[in-house]
Short mmCIF file of C-alpha atoms and ligand atoms in Angstrom, two decimals:
data_model
loop_
_atom_site.label_atom_id
_atom_site.label_comp_id
_atom_site.label_asym_id
_atom_site.label_seq_id
_atom_site.Cartn_x
_atom_site.Cartn_y
_atom_site.Cartn_z
CA MET R 1 0.00 0.00 0.00
CA SER R 2 1.31 3.42 -0.85
CA LYS R 3 1.42 6.79 0.86
CA GLN R 4 -1.32 7.85 -1.60
CA ASN R 5 -3.71 5.44 0.11
CA VAL R 6 -3.38 7.31 3.41
CA SER R 7 -3.88 10.71 1.75
CA GLY R 8 -6.72 9.26 -0.37
CA LEU R 9 -8.39 7.84 2.73
CA TYR R 10 -8.27 11.16 4.60
CA ASP R 11 -9.22 13.15 1.46
CA GLN R 12 -12.37 11.04 1.24
CA LEU R 13 -13.13 11.07 4.96
CA SER R 14 -12.74 14.85 5.23
CA SER R 15 -14.78 15.48 2.05
CA MET R 16 -17.63 13.50 3.59
CA GLU R 17 -17.34 14.58 7.21
CA HIS R 18 -17.10 18.31 6.66
CA LEU R 19 -20.54 18.12 5.00
CA ILE R 20 -22.11 16.63 8.12
CA LYS R 21 -20.10 18.44 10.79
CA SER R 22 -20.96 22.04 11.58
CA ALA R 23 -17.38 23.40 11.67
CA SER R 24 -14.76 22.88 8.95
CA THR R 25 -12.30 21.84 11.65
CA TYR R 26 -13.22 18.93 13.89
CA PRO R 27 -11.36 16.40 16.05
CA ILE R 28 -10.58 13.10 14.26
CA HIS R 29 -9.76 11.05 17.31
CA LYS R 30 -11.47 9.08 20.05
CA ARG R 31 -13.81 10.75 22.48
CA LEU R 32 -12.70 9.94 26.02
CA ASN R 33 -14.57 10.26 29.29
CA PHE R 34 -12.26 12.17 31.63
CA ALA R 35 -14.81 11.94 34.49
CA SER R 36 -13.57 14.21 37.28
CA GLU R 37 -10.40 15.34 35.44
CA PRO R 38 -10.55 18.92 34.14
CA SER R 39 -10.19 17.82 30.47
CA ASN R 40 -12.75 17.07 27.79
CA ASP R 41 -10.47 15.97 25.01
CA ILE R 42 -7.02 14.38 24.54
CA TYR R 43 -5.53 17.68 23.23
CA GLU R 44 -6.90 19.40 26.33
CA TRP R 45 -5.39 16.63 28.49
CA ILE R 46 -2.03 17.32 26.79
CA VAL R 47 -2.38 21.02 27.63
CA ASN R 48 -3.42 20.34 31.26
CA VAL R 49 -1.15 17.41 32.17
CA ILE R 50 1.94 17.60 29.92
CA GLY R 51 1.90 21.34 29.22
CA LEU R 52 2.84 23.38 26.15
CA PRO R 53 5.94 25.49 25.49
CA ASN R 54 5.04 29.17 25.22
CA GLN R 55 7.66 29.96 22.58
CA GLY R 56 9.49 28.20 19.74
CA LEU R 57 7.58 25.74 17.54
CA ILE R 58 4.84 23.19 18.19
CA ILE R 59 4.09 20.69 15.40
CA ASP R 60 0.85 18.75 15.11
CA ALA R 61 2.06 15.73 13.12
CA GLY R 62 -1.01 14.45 11.27
CA CYS R 63 -3.17 17.48 11.97
CA GLY R 64 -6.44 16.45 10.33
CA THR R 65 -8.44 19.55 9.41
CA GLY R 66 -6.65 21.64 12.03
CA TRP R 67 -8.87 21.34 15.10
CA GLY R 68 -5.95 20.45 17.38
CA CYS R 69 -3.79 23.35 16.13
CA GLN R 70 -6.62 25.79 16.77
CA PHE R 71 -7.11 24.38 20.25
CA ILE R 72 -3.39 24.55 21.07
CA SER R 73 -3.15 28.13 19.81
CA LYS R 74 -5.52 29.22 22.58
CA HIS R 75 -3.02 27.95 25.16
CA SER R 76 0.40 28.88 23.77
CA LYS R 77 2.15 31.78 22.09
CA ALA R 78 4.52 29.40 20.24
CA ALA R 79 4.38 29.13 16.44
CA ILE R 80 2.20 26.18 15.43
CA LEU R 81 2.65 24.02 12.33
CA GLY R 82 0.08 21.41 11.31
CA VAL R 83 1.15 18.81 8.72
CA SER R 84 -0.97 16.21 6.99
CA LEU R 85 -0.59 14.02 3.91
CA SER R 86 -4.14 14.88 2.84
CA GLU R 87 -4.53 17.80 0.43
CA GLN R 88 -8.24 18.05 1.24
CA GLU R 89 -7.59 18.27 5.00
CA ILE R 90 -5.02 21.04 4.52
CA GLU R 91 -7.45 22.93 2.27
CA LEU R 92 -10.14 22.77 4.97
CA ALA R 93 -7.66 23.74 7.67
CA ASP R 94 -6.46 26.76 5.62
CA LYS R 95 -10.04 27.79 4.87
CA ALA R 96 -10.83 27.91 8.58
CA LEU R 97 -7.67 29.97 9.18
CA LYS R 98 -8.79 32.57 6.63
CA THR R 99 -12.10 33.10 8.41
CA ASN R 100 -10.28 33.72 11.73
CA GLU R 101 -7.17 35.48 10.41
CA ASN R 102 -6.83 37.90 13.29
CA THR R 103 -6.95 35.38 16.13
CA LEU R 104 -5.00 32.51 14.54
CA LYS R 105 -1.91 34.31 13.27
CA ASN R 106 0.57 31.86 14.77
CA ILE R 107 -0.74 28.77 12.87
CA HIS R 108 0.45 27.41 9.52
CA PHE R 109 -0.59 24.27 7.69
CA LYS R 110 1.41 22.28 5.18
CA GLN R 111 0.75 19.18 3.11
CA GLN R 112 3.82 17.27 4.19
CA SER R 113 4.80 13.96 5.75
CA PHE R 114 5.83 13.85 9.41
CA ASP R 115 8.87 11.96 8.12
CA GLU R 116 10.11 15.12 6.42
CA LEU R 117 10.18 17.62 9.28
CA ALA R 118 13.19 19.92 9.54
CA THR R 119 15.74 18.64 12.05
CA ASP R 120 16.26 20.49 15.36
CA SER R 121 13.24 22.67 14.69
CA ALA R 122 10.48 21.86 17.19
CA ASP R 123 9.98 22.17 20.93
CA LEU R 124 6.94 19.90 20.98
CA ILE R 125 5.57 17.43 18.45
CA ILE R 126 2.12 15.96 18.99
CA ALA R 127 1.04 12.89 17.00
CA VAL R 128 -2.56 11.98 17.83
CA GLU R 129 -3.71 8.80 16.03
CA SER R 130 -1.39 9.45 13.10
CA ILE R 131 1.81 7.47 13.61
CA LYS R 132 0.01 4.14 13.21
CA HIS R 133 -0.20 5.01 9.47
CA SER R 134 3.58 5.11 9.07
CA GLN R 135 5.27 2.70 6.65
CA ASP R 136 8.04 2.25 9.19
CA ILE R 137 6.92 3.26 12.68
CA ARG R 138 10.36 2.95 14.27
CA LEU R 139 11.88 5.21 11.60
CA SER R 140 9.05 7.76 11.87
CA ILE R 141 9.57 8.01 15.63
CA GLU R 142 13.31 8.52 15.05
CA ASN R 143 12.56 11.15 12.37
CA MET R 144 10.27 13.04 14.73
CA LEU R 145 12.79 12.84 17.58
CA ALA R 146 15.41 14.25 15.19
CA ALA R 147 13.04 17.16 14.46
CA LEU R 148 13.05 18.11 18.15
CA ARG R 149 15.38 20.58 19.77
CA PRO R 150 17.23 19.35 22.90
CA ASN R 151 14.70 18.87 25.75
CA GLY R 152 11.88 18.95 23.20
CA LYS R 153 9.00 16.51 23.68
CA LEU R 154 7.29 14.06 21.35
CA ILE R 155 3.80 13.00 22.47
CA ILE R 156 2.35 9.97 20.71
CA VAL R 157 -1.31 9.14 21.38
CA ASP R 158 -2.58 6.10 19.54
CA ASP R 159 -4.01 2.57 19.46
CA PHE R 160 -1.31 0.14 20.64
CA TYR R 161 -1.64 -3.55 19.77
CA CYS R 162 -0.97 -5.85 22.74
CA GLU R 163 -0.81 -9.29 21.09
CA GLN R 164 2.19 -11.09 19.59
CA THR R 165 0.19 -12.80 16.84
CA PHE R 166 -2.28 -11.45 14.28
CA SER R 167 -5.87 -12.66 14.27
CA GLN R 168 -8.05 -12.37 11.15
CA ASP R 169 -9.67 -9.27 12.70
CA ALA R 170 -6.30 -7.62 13.31
CA THR R 171 -5.23 -8.27 9.72
CA GLN R 172 -8.55 -6.97 8.36
CA TYR R 173 -8.34 -3.85 10.54
CA MET R 174 -4.83 -3.16 9.17
CA GLN R 175 -6.07 -3.45 5.60
CA ASP R 176 -9.12 -1.25 6.16
CA TRP R 177 -7.01 1.45 7.82
CA HIS R 178 -4.10 1.21 5.33
CA LEU R 179 -1.66 0.20 8.07
CA TYR R 180 1.73 -1.28 7.17
CA GLU R 181 2.42 -2.57 10.68
CA MET R 182 0.80 -2.55 14.13
CA LEU R 183 2.06 0.04 16.58
CA SER R 184 3.00 -1.64 19.85
CA VAL R 185 4.81 -0.91 23.11
CA GLN R 186 7.80 -2.78 21.63
CA HIS R 187 8.30 0.20 19.28
CA ILE R 188 8.69 2.38 22.36
CA GLN R 189 10.90 -0.10 24.24
CA ALA R 190 13.21 -0.34 21.21
CA LEU R 191 13.97 3.36 21.61
CA LYS R 192 16.48 2.59 24.34
CA ASN R 193 18.80 1.95 21.36
CA SER R 194 17.61 5.07 19.56
CA LEU R 195 20.07 7.04 17.39
CA ILE R 196 18.63 10.18 18.97
CA PRO R 197 19.24 10.08 22.74
CA ILE R 198 16.06 10.31 24.81
CA LYS R 199 15.36 10.40 28.52
CA ILE R 200 14.67 6.88 29.77
CA PRO R 201 12.16 5.59 30.74
CA PRO R 202 9.53 7.32 28.64
CA GLN R 203 6.29 8.28 30.41
CA ILE R 204 3.32 6.12 29.39
CA PHE R 205 -0.29 6.99 30.29
CA ASP R 206 -3.04 4.43 29.71
CA HIS R 207 -6.32 6.06 28.63
CA THR R 208 -8.07 2.83 27.57
CA PHE R 209 -10.43 2.85 30.56
CA LYS R 210 -11.65 6.32 29.52
CA MET R 211 -12.98 4.99 26.22
CA HIS R 212 -16.51 3.92 25.49
CA ILE R 213 -16.02 0.38 24.13
CA PRO R 214 -19.17 -1.08 22.51
CA MET R 215 -20.10 -4.71 23.15
CA ARG R 216 -18.27 -7.15 20.90
CA ALA R 217 -21.49 -8.57 19.35
CA TRP R 218 -22.68 -5.08 18.38
CA SER R 219 -19.35 -4.31 16.64
CA SER R 220 -19.48 -7.69 14.86
CA MET R 221 -22.96 -6.88 13.55
CA LYS R 222 -21.90 -3.47 12.23
CA THR R 223 -18.84 -5.07 10.57
CA PHE R 224 -21.13 -7.64 8.92
CA VAL R 225 -23.41 -4.92 7.49
CA CYS R 226 -20.43 -2.93 6.16
CA ASN R 227 -19.03 -6.06 4.51
CA ALA R 228 -22.38 -6.63 2.78
CA ILE R 229 -22.48 -3.05 1.41
CA LEU R 230 -18.81 -3.18 0.39
CA ARG R 231 -19.61 -5.99 -2.03
CA PHE R 232 -21.24 -3.30 -4.19
CA ARG R 233 -18.93 -0.40 -3.30
CA LYS R 234 -15.48 -1.95 -3.46
CA ASN R 235 -13.60 1.37 -3.81
CA ASP R 236 -15.35 3.20 -0.98
CA LEU R 237 -12.31 3.96 1.20
CA ALA R 238 -14.40 5.83 3.77
CA LEU R 239 -16.81 2.92 4.27
CA ARG R 240 -13.85 0.56 4.61
CA ALA R 241 -12.42 2.89 7.23
CA PHE R 242 -15.71 2.82 9.15
CA LYS R 243 -15.63 -0.98 9.01
CA GLY R 244 -12.04 -0.89 10.24
CA GLY R 245 -13.25 1.28 13.12
CA PHE R 246 -15.86 -1.33 14.12
CA ILE R 247 -13.21 -4.08 13.98
CA LEU R 248 -10.97 -1.88 16.13
CA ASP R 249 -13.83 -1.61 18.68
CA LYS R 250 -13.95 -5.41 18.68
CA LEU R 251 -10.19 -5.64 19.31
CA TYR R 252 -10.62 -3.23 22.23
CA ALA R 253 -13.53 -5.30 23.60
CA GLU R 254 -11.23 -8.34 23.49
CA GLN R 255 -8.54 -6.30 25.33
CA LYS R 256 -6.12 -6.67 22.44
CA MET R 257 -5.64 -2.92 22.13
CA LYS R 258 -4.67 -0.12 24.49
CA TYR R 259 -5.11 3.59 23.97
CA LEU R 260 -1.84 5.03 25.23
CA ALA R 261 -0.21 8.43 25.43
CA VAL R 262 3.60 8.17 25.32
CA VAL R 263 5.80 11.13 26.17
CA LEU R 264 9.39 11.04 24.86
CA VAL R 265 11.88 13.73 25.80
CA ARG R 266 14.96 14.36 23.62
CA GLN R 267 18.17 14.81 25.56
C1 SAM B 1 -6.96 9.96 12.71
S1 SAM B 1 -6.39 11.44 11.93
C2 SAM B 1 -5.97 12.40 13.36
C3 SAM B 1 -6.03 13.88 13.10
C4 SAM B 1 -5.73 14.77 14.30
N1 SAM B 1 -4.46 14.43 14.92
C5 SAM B 1 -6.83 14.66 15.32
O1 SAM B 1 -6.65 13.93 16.30
O2 SAM B 1 -7.88 15.29 15.14
C6 SAM B 1 -4.78 10.95 11.31
C7 SAM B 1 -4.05 12.05 10.58
O3 SAM B 1 -2.71 11.63 10.31
C8 SAM B 1 -2.36 12.08 9.01
N2 SAM B 1 -1.19 11.29 8.56
C9 SAM B 1 -1.07 9.96 8.42
N3 SAM B 1 0.17 9.65 8.01
C10 SAM B 1 0.85 10.81 7.89
C11 SAM B 1 2.18 11.17 7.52
N4 SAM B 1 3.07 10.24 7.13
N5 SAM B 1 2.53 12.47 7.55
C12 SAM B 1 1.64 13.43 7.92
N6 SAM B 1 0.37 13.15 8.27
C13 SAM B 1 -0.02 11.87 8.25
C14 SAM B 1 -3.63 11.91 8.22
O4 SAM B 1 -3.56 12.63 7.01
C15 SAM B 1 -4.63 12.47 9.23
O5 SAM B 1 -4.64 13.86 9.17
#
């Protein structure tokens, strides 16, 4: 599968979703229940618990239509760069910037891979549900660490696979979401031999228990219906992605996935 599949997937998803969502920018990540914590969203949790630099550069690596960058800009005076592979997402993100030009001066968006960030440029890189799409996750983490300045932070929030073997569901989920490999804690553990020195051990926060995980049977039924429709709509990337989402719910229900936030600090 090529890089074009990832951009094609998010081009299609954003073309569809911005028609049904009221704002042109919207979060494209899991809704969590933070209960008594003073956060309503994972980006807000990052602001409240990890904190943002107030100068230098913050990069949202895989920025969707720019919701996260807009949120961050309310809490930091740093320059903010959002990058995404999807041309359509960057168009929507730029459109929203134009309508709020006066308040969002410190944000820029670019259609670019997170593997091609300038070295030694960022003080914080946030990758929410994006790194799982990498062709080579280990290399992408190294590339992002290299893009940090000394003491800069990389925050990865994503679905981490907890099994050693691949079930049929896991394989199908990877295909539907255009994944080359499954992100796992082993990718993080391997960083003790990283080319870019980081502070060891990395901080890991488990947010899985904050998710709403539907019952396995309900997710199986929704997967079945999607499969039936896909017989007639083979090239519908968005529908395949929805199906992949239902399979992912199933993997969570079977406790084969964890939703983790990993904080890496460059030395
Ligand atoms: C699930 S969305 C998350 C968007 C945003 N972080 C959020 O939480 O609202 C994944 C994003 O990662 C982007 N992405 C995937 N692979 C990428 C890459 N190699 N470089 C840059 N962006 C990438 C997609 O285009 C999409 O914008």
